[in-house]
XYZ file of C-alpha atoms in Angstrom:
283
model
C 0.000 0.000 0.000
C 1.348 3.328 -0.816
C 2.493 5.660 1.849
C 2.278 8.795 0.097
C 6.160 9.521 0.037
C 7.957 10.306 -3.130
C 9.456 7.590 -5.826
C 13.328 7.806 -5.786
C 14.246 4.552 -6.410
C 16.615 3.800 -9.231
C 13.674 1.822 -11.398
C 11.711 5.109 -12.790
C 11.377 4.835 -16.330
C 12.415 8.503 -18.154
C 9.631 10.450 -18.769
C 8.317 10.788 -22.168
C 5.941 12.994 -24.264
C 4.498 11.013 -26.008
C 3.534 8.677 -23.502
C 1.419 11.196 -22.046
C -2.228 10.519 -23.457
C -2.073 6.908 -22.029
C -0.857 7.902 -18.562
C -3.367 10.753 -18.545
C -5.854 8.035 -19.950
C -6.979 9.930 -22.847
C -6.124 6.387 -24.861
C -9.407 4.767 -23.743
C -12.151 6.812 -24.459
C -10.534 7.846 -28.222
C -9.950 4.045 -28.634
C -14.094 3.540 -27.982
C -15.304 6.161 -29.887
C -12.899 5.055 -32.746
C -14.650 1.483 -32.882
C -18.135 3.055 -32.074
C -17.903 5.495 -34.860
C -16.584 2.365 -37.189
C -19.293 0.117 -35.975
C -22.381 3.065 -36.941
C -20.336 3.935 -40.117
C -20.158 -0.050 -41.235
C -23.940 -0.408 -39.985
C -25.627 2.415 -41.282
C -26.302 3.729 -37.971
C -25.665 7.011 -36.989
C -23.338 7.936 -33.937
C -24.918 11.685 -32.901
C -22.705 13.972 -31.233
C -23.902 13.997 -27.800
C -24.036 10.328 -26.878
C -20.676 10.402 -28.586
C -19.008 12.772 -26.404
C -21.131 11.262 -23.066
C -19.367 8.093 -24.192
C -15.803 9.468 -24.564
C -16.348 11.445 -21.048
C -17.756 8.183 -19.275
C -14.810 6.149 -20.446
C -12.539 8.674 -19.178
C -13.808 9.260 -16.025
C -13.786 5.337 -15.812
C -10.255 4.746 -16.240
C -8.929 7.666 -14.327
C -11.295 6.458 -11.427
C -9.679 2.892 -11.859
C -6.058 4.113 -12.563
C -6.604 6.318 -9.040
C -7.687 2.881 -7.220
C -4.290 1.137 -8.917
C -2.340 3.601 -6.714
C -3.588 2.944 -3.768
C -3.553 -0.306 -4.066
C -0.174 -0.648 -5.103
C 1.974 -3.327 -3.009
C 5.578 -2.824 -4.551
C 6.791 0.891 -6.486
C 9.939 -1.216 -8.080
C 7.758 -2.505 -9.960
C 5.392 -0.716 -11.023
C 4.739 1.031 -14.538
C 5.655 4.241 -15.314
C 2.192 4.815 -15.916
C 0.793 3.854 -12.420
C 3.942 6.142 -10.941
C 2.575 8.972 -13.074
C -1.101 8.148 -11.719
C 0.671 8.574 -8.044
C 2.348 12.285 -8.606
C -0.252 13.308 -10.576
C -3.064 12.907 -8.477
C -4.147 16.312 -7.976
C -4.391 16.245 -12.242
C -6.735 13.587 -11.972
C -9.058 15.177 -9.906
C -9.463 18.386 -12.178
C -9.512 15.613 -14.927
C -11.992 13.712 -12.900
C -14.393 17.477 -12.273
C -14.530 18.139 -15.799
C -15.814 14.926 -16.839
C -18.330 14.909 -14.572
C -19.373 18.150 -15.181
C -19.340 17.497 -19.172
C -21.919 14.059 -18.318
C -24.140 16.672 -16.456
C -23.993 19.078 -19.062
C -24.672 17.007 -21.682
C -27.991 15.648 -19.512
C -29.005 18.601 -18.798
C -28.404 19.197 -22.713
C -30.561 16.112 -23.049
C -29.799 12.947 -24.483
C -32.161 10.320 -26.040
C -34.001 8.190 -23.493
C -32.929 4.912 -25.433
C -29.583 5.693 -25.133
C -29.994 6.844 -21.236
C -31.827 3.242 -20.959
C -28.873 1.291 -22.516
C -25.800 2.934 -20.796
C -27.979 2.490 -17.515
C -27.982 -1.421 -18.201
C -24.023 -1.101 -19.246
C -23.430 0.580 -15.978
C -24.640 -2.067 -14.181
C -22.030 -4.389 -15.744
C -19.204 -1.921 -15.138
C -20.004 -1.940 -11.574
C -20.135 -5.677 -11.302
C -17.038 -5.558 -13.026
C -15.099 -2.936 -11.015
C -16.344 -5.449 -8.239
C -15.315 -8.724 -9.526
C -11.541 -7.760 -11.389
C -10.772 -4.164 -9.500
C -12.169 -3.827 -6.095
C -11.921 -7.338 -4.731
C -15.450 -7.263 -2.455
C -17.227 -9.871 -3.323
C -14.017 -11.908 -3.108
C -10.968 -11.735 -1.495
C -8.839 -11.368 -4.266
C -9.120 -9.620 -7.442
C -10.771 -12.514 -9.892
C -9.002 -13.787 -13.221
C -9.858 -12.413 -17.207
C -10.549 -8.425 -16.369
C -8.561 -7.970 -20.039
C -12.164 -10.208 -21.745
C -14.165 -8.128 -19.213
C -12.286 -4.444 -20.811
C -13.214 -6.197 -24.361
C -16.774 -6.508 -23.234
C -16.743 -3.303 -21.698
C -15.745 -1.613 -25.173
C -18.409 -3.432 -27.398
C -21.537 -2.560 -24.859
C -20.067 1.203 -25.008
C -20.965 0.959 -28.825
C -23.896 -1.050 -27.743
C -25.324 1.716 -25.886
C -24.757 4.765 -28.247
C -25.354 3.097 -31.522
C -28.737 0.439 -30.436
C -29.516 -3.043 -31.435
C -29.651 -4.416 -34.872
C -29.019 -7.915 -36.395
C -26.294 -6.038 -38.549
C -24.329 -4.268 -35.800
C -23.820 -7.749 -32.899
C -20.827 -9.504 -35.803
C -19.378 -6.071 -35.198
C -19.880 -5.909 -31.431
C -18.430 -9.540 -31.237
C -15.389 -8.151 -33.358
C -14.575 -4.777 -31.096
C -15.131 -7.335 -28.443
C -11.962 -9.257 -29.838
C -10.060 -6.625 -30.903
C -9.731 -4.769 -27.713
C -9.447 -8.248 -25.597
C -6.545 -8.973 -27.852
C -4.741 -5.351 -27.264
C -5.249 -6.014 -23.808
C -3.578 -9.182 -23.431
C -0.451 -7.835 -25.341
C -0.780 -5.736 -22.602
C -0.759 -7.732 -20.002
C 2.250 -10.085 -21.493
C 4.889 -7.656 -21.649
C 3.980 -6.116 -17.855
C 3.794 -9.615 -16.377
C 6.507 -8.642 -13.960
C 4.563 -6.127 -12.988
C 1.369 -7.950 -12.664
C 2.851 -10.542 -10.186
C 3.475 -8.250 -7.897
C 0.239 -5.736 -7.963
C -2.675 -7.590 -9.669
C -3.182 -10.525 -9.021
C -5.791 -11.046 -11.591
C -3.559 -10.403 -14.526
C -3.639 -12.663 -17.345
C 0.138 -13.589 -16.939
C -0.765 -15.516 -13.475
C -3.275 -17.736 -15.164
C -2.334 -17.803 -18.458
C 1.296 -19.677 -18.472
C 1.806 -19.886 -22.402
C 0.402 -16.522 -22.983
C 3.556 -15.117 -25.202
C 3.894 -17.921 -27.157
C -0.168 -18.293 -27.713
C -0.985 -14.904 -28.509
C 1.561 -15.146 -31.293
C -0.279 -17.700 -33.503
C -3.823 -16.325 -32.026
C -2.809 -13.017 -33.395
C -1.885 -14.501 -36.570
C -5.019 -16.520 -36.992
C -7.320 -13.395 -35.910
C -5.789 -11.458 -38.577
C -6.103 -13.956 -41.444
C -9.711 -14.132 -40.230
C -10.473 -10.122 -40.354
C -8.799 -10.057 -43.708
C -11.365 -12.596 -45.610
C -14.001 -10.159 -44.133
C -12.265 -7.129 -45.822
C -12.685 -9.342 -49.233
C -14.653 -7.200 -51.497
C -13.300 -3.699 -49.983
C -14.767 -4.040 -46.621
C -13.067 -1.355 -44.555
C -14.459 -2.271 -41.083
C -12.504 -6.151 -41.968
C -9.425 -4.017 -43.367
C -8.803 -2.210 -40.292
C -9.714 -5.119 -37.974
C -7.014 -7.135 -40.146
C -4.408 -3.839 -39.567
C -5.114 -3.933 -35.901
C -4.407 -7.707 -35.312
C -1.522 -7.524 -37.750
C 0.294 -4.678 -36.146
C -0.641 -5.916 -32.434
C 0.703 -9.269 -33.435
C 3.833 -7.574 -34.594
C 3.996 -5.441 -31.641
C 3.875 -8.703 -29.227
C 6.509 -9.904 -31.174
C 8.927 -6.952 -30.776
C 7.792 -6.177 -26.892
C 10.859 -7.462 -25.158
C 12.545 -4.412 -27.100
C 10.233 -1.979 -25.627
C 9.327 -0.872 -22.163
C 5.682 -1.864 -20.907
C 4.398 1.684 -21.192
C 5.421 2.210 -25.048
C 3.822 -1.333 -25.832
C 0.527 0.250 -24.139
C 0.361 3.311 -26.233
C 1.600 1.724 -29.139
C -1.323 -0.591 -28.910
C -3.585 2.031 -28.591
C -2.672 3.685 -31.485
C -3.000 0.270 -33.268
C -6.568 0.566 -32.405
C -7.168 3.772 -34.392
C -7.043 1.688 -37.834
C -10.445 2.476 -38.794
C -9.702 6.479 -38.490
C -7.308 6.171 -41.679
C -8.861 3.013 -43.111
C -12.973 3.874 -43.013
C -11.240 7.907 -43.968
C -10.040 6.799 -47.410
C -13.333 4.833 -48.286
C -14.823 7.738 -47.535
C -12.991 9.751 -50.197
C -14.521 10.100 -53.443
C-alpha cells in the first residue's frame, strides 16, 4: 500500500511525451469512440454527437477512477509502470480531470440525451459496476478474480452497444470490437507480467502460463480471419485485419520496448479504422 512519500528509487522509467495521453488516460475513451464510430459507419447507424461525447467522457472518467484505485492499491513501487507512478504524482491532475468529466456528463444531460440511449448505458453501468467489483475492487471476493482484459473487451463493445442500439447487422461487429480490444489487452498484459505478479493478481500472466507464445499464432489466426471479411473492400474487416496484424507484430517486438510504449503503441494500433474507413470515404 502506498504511503504517500515520493518515488526515488533507481527503477523510474524517463519520462516521455508522447507517452502522455495513455498515462493521462486519454487512450481509452478515443480508442471507444474510434470502434463506435466504425461500428455506426459499417452499420448504417448514426453515432450523434452527444451520446458520442457522453461516451468518450464516461470512459474517461472510468479509467482515471480505476487508474486512481491502482495507486492505492499498489503493493511494490519497483515494480510498477511508469504509468501507475505517473497516476501517483499526478493525483491532484486527476481530480481536475476527474471534475470536468463529470461536469461534461451533467452538461450534456441537462443538454438532453435520447431516453434509449440513457436506458442502454444504464444497463451497461450495471455491468461496469459488477465488473469494477469482480476484477478491480476485490469485495465480493478476497482477491481480485481472473480475465478483467475479456471483461475491458466486453466493456468496449456494450459502449458501442449503448450509443449506436440493437440491430441484427451491428452484434458480428460488437463480437469483433469485443476481440479486438481483448486482444490489445492481453499484449498488454504479457509484456507487464513482472509487474502484474506483484500488484494484480488477476492479470492474465498468473493464469495464463503460455500466454507469449499463444498470442503469437492467435494473433496470426485473428488477422487472417479479419482479412477474408475485408474481401470485397470491406473497410471495417481491413482495419480489424491492420489492428491484429500490427498488435501481433507489436507482441513480437515487446521485449525491445518498455511496458508503457507497448501500451500506447497498442492504442494507437486501435485507431485503424480512423485512416482506413477515412479513405473509403474519399470520393
Amino acid at each position: 500500500m502506498s504511503d504517500g512519500s515520493p518515488i526515488t528509487d533507481d527503477h523510474a522509467p524517463p519520462f516521455r511525451w508522447w507517452l502522455l495521453p495513455s498515462w493521462l488516460g486519454l487512450d481509452a475513451p478515443c480508442v471507444a469512440l474510434t470502434w463506435t464510430w466504425a461500428t455506426g459507419r459499417a452499420s448504417g447507424v448514426a453515432l450523434h454527437t452527444r451520446p458520442a461525447a457522453a461516451m468518450f467522457l464516461v470512459v474517461w472518467f472510468i479509467y482515471l477512477s480505476d487508474r486512481l484505485i491502482d495507486v492505492a492499491r499498489c503493493r511494490d513501487w519497483t515494480h510498477a509502470t511508469g504509468r501507475l507512478r505517473f497516476g501517483r504524482s499526478a493525483r491532484p491532475l486527476f481530480g481536475v480531470c476527474l471534475f470536468v468529466c463529470l461536469a461534461g456528463i451533467v452538461a450534456l444531460l441537462g443538454a438532453g440525451l435520447p431516453a434509449e440511449v440513457i436506458e442502454r448505458a444504464a444497463i451497461v453501468a450495471l455491468g461496469v459496476g459488477l465488473h469494477g467489483l469482480l476484477f478491480v475492487i476485490p469485495v465480493l471476493f478476497r482477491t481480485k478474480l481472473p480475465g478483467k482484459e475479456f471483461g475491458v473487451g466486453l466493456f468496449f463493445a456494450l459502449g458501442a452497444y449503448a450509443c449506436l442500439g440493437e440491430a441484427a447487422r451491428t452484434w458480428p461487429l460488437l463480437a469483433s470490437v469485443f476481440l479486438v480490444v481483448t486482444f490489445a489487452c492481453l499484449v498488454i498484459a504479457a509484456r507487464d507480467a513482472d509487474s502484474d505478479r506483484v500488484n494484480d493478481p488477476g492479470g492474465a500472466s498468473r493464469w495464463w502460463r503460455t500466454m507469449n507464445r499463444d498470442l503469437l499464432w492467435l494473433g496470426i489466426a485473428l488477422t487472417l480471419a479479419a482479412a477474408l471479411t475485408a474481401v470485397g473492400g470491406r473497410a471495417f474487416g481491413l482495419s480489424l485485419a491492420a489492428s491484429f496484424a500490427g498488435l501481433t507484430a507489436l507482441h513480437g517486438a515487446a521485449h525491445r520496448l518498455s511496458g508503457d510504449a507497448v501500451r500506447a503503441l497498442a492504442d494507437v494500433l486501435l485507431l485503424t479504422p480512423v485512416p482506413i474507413l477515412g479513405a473509403f470515404a474519399l470520393p
